Tab-separated table of C-alpha atoms in Angstrom:
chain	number	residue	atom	x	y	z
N	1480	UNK	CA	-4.327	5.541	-1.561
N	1481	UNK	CA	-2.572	2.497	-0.136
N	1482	UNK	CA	1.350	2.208	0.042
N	1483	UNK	CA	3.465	-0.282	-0.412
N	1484	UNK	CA	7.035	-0.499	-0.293
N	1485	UNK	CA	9.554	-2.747	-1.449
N	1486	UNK	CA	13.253	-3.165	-0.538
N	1487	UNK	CA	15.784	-3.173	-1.361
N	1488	UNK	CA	15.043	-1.224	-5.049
N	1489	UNK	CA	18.595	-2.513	-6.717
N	1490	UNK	CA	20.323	-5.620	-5.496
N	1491	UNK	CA	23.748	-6.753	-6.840
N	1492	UNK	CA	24.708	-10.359	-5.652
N	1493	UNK	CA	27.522	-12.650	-6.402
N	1494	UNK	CA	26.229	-16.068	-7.696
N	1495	UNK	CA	25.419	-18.976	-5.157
N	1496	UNK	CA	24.151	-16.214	-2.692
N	1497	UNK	CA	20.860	-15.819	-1.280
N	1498	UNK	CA	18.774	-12.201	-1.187
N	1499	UNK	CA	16.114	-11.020	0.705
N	1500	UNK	CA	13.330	-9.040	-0.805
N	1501	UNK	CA	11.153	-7.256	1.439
N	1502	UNK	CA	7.607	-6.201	0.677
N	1503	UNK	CA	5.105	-3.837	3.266
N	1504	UNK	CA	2.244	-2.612	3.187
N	1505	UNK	CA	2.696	0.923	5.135
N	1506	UNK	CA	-0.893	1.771	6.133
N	1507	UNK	CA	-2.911	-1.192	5.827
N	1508	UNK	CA	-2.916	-5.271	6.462
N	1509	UNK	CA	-2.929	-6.968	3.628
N	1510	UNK	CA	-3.787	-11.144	4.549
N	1511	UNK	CA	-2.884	-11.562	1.037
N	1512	UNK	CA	0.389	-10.318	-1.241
N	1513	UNK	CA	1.587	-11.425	-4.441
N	1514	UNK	CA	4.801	-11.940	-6.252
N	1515	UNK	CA	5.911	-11.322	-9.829
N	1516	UNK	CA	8.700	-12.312	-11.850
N	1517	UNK	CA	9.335	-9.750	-14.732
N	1518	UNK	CA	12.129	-9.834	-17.456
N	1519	UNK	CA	12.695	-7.290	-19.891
N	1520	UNK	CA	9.955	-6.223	-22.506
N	1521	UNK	CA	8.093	-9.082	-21.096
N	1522	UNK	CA	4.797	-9.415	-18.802
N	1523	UNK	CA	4.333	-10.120	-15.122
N	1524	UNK	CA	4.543	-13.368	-14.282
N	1525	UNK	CA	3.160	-14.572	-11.062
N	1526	UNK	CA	5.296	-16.869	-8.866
N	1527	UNK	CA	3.080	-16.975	-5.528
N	1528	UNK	CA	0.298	-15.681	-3.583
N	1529	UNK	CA	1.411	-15.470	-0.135
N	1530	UNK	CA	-0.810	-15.776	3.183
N	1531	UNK	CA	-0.321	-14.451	6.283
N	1532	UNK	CA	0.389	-16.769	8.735
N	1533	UNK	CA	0.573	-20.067	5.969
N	1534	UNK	CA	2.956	-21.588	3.633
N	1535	UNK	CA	2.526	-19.502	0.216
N	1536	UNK	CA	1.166	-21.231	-2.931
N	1537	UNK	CA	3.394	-21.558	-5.989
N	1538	UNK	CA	2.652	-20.902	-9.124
N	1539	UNK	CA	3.427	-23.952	-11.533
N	1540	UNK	CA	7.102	-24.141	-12.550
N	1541	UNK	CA	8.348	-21.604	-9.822
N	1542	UNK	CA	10.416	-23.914	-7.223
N	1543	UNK	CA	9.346	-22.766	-3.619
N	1544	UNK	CA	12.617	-24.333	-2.020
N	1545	UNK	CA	14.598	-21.664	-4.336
N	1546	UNK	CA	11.664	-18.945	-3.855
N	1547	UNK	CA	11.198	-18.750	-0.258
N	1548	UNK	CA	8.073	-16.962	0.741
N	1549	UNK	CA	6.975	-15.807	4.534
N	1550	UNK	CA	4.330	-13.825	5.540
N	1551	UNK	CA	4.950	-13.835	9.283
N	1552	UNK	CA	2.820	-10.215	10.002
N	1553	UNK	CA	-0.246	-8.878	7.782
N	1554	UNK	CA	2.208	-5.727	7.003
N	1555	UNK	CA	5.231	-7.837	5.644
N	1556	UNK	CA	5.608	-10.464	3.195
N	1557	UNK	CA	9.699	-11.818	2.249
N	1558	UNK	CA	11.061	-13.293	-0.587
N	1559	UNK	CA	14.198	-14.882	-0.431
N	1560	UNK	CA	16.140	-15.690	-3.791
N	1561	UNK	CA	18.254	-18.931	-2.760
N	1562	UNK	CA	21.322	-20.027	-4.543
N	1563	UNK	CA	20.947	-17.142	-6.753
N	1564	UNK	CA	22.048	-17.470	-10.531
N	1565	UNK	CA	22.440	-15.281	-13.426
N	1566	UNK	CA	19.193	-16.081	-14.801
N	1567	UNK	CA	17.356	-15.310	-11.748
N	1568	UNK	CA	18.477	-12.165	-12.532
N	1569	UNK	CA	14.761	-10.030	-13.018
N	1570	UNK	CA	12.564	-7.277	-11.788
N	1571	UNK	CA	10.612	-8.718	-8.968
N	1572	UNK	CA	7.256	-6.738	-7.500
N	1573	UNK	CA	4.770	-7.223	-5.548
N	1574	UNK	CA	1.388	-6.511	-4.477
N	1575	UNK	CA	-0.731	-6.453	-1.930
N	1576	UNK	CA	-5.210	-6.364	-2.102
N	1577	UNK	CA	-6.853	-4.060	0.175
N	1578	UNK	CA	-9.296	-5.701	1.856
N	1579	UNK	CA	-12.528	-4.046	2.368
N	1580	UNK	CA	-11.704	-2.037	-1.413
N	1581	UNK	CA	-13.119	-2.473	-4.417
N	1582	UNK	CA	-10.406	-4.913	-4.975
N	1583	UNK	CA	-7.725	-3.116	-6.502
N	1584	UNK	CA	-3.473	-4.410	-6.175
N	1585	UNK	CA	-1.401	-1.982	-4.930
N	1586	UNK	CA	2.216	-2.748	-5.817
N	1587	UNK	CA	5.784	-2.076	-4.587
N	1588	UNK	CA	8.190	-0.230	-6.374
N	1589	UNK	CA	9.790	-3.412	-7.943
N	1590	UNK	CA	13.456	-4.744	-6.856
N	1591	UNK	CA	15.900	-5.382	-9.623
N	1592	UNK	CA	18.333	-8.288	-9.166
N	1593	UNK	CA	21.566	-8.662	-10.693
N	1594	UNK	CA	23.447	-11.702	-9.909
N	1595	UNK	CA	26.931	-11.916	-11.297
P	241	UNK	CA	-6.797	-20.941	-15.573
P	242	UNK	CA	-6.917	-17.407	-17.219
P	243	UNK	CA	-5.779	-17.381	-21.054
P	244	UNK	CA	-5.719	-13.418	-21.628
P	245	UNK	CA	-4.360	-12.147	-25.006
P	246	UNK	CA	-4.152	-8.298	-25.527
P	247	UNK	CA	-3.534	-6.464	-28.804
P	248	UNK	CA	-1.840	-4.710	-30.182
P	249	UNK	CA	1.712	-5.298	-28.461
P	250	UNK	CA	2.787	-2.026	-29.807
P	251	UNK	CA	1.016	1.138	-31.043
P	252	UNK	CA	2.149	4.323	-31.914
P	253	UNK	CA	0.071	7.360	-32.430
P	254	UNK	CA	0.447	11.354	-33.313
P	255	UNK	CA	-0.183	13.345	-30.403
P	256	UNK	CA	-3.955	14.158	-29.798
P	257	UNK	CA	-5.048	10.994	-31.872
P	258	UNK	CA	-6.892	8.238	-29.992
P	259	UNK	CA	-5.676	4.697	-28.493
P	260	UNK	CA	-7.508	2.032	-28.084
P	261	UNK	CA	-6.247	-1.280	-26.813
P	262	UNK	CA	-8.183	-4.740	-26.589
P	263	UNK	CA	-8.024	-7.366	-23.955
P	264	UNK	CA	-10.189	-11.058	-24.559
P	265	UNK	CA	-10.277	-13.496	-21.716
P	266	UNK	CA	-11.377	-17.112	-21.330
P	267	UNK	CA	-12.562	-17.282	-18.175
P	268	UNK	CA	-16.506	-16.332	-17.796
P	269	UNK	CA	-16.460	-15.938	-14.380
P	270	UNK	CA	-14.317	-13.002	-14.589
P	271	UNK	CA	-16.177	-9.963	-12.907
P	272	UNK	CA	-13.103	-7.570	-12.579
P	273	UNK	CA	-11.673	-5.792	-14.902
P	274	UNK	CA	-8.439	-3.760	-14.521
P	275	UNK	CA	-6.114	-1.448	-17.123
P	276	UNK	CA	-2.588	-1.177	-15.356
P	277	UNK	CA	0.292	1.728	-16.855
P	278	UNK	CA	3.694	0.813	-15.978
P	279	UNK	CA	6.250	3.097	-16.940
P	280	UNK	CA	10.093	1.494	-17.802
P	281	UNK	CA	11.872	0.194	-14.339
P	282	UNK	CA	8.520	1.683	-12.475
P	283	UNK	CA	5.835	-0.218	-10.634
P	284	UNK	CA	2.216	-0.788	-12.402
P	285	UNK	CA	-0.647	1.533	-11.744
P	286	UNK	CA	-4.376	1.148	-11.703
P	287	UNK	CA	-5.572	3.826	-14.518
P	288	UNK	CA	-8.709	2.428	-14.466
P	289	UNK	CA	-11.064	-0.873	-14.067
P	290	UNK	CA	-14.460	-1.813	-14.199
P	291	UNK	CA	-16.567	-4.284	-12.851
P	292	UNK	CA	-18.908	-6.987	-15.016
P	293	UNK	CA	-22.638	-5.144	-14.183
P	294	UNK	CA	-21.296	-2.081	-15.816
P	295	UNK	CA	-20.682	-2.032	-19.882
P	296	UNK	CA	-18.766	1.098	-19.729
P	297	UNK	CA	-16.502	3.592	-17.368
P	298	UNK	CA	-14.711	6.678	-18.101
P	299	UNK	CA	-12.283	9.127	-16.070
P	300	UNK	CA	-11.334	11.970	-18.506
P	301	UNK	CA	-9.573	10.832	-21.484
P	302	UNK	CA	-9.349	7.163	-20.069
P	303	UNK	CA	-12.372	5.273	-20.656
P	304	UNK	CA	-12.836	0.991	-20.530
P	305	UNK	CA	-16.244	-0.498	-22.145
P	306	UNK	CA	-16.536	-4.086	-21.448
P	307	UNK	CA	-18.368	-7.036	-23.504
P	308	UNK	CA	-19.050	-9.720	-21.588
P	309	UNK	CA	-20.876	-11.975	-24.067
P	310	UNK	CA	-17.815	-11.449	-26.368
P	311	UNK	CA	-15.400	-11.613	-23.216
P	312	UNK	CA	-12.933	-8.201	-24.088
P	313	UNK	CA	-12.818	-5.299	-22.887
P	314	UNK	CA	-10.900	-2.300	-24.337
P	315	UNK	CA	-9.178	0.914	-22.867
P	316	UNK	CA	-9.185	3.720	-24.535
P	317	UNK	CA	-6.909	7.152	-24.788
P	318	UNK	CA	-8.182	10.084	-26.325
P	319	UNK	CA	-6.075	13.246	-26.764
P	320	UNK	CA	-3.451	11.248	-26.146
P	321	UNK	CA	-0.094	13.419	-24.981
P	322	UNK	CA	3.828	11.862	-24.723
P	323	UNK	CA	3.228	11.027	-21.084
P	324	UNK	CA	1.084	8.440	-22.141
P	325	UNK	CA	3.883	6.199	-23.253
P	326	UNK	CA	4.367	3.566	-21.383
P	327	UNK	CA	3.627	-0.031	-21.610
P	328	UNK	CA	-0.520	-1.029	-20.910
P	329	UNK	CA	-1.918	-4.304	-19.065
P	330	UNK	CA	-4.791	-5.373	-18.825
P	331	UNK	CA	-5.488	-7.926	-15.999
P	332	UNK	CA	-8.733	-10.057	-15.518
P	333	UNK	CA	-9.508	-11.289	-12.631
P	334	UNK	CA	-9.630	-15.267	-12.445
P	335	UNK	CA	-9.838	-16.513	-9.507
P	336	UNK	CA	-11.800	-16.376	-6.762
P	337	UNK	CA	-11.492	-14.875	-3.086
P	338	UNK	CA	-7.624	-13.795	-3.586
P	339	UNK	CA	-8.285	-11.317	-6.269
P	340	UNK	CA	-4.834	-13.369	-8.264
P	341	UNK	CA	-4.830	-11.630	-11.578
P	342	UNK	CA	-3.159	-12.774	-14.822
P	343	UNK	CA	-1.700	-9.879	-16.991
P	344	UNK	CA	-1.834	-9.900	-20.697
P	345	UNK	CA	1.634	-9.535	-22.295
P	346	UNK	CA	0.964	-5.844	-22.639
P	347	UNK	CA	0.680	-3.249	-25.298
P	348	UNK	CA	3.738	-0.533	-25.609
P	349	UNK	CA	2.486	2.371	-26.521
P	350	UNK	CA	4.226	5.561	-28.182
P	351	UNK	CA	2.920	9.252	-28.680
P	352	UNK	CA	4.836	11.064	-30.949
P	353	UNK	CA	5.051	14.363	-30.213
């Protein structure tokens, strides 16, 4: 089936820091991947769909200038945490659709964020 | 958008007993159906999905039935073993084009040995 891989897995930052969350898609193009927000014993939340080659769309209440989103190849897709504080601390995954499939998400392996 | 509510939020069953959790949606455009497993600090996986022009789909003891008129759709486990612990999603799909799903607020389930 399709891959995708996320990095880093853990991530330890120091508040006020930005991190970089990296999401590919190993043997396909995805046009289209998706992040999620999850906190403990909770759901996934989606925070953006993100489009190669345009500016992502947000999901309401997510703020894109702290959530930075680029999809500059159809095998990579970024998310930056800016200004990170404690409570961004969460699981973040995401996805990718493979086009020409019956649809399905693939997803990453998830990065956890601390932020102290 | 999407309103999905799934139920029950936890379940526990003997080993070899049967699971069955229910997902109702809102939107009636929804045409894809998907049951996601995700294991603590693990990704989600597809176990299983099923599309609106079929009422029912099953892959050894994993099986989904759909009711569109009623809009739910319900996975079920039979002969359920420990490894099926994990925490259940179901997912609708809602929108169109991007295949965006919205995830119910999952169902943890327990199989006690």
């Amino acid at each position: 089936g399709a891959v995708v891989s996320q990095h880093p897995s853990w991530v330890i930052c120091k508040s006020g820091t930005s991190v970089k969350i990296e999401c590919r898609s190993l043997d396909f193009q995805a046009t289209t991947m998706f992040w999620y927000r999850q906190f403990p014993k909770q759901s996934l939340m989606l925070m953006a769909t993100s489009n190669e080659g345009s500016k992502a769309t947000y999901e309401q209440g997510v703020e894109k200038d702290k959530f930075l989103i680029n999809h500059a190849s159809l095998t990579l897709s970024t998310l930056t945490v800016t200004s990170a504080h404690p409570e961004d601390s969460s699981f973040y995954i995401c996805s990718a659709r493979l086009a020409g499939g019956r649809g399905e998400l693939f997803f990453g392996e998830g990065s956890r964020l601390t932020v102290l | 958008g999407e309103n999905v509510e799934q139920h029950p939020s936890t379940l526990s069953v003997q080993e070899g007993d049967s699971a069955v959790i229910k997902c109702t949606y809102s939107d009636s455009a929804s045409n894809y159906f998907p049951w996601y497993k995700q294991e603590l600090g693990k990704r989600p996986q597809l176990i299983i999905d099923i599309r609106s022009n079929v009422g029912e789909k099953k892959d050894q003891r994993i099986a989904v039935t759909l009711n569109k008129t009623a809009k739910h759709f319900s996975l079920h486990i039979t002969e359920t073993q420990p490894e099926d612990s994990a925490v259940y999603f179901c997912a609708p799909y809602s929108g169109a084009g991007s295949y965006q799903l919205t995830f119910g607020k999952g169902t943890k389930l327990s199989v006690i040995p």
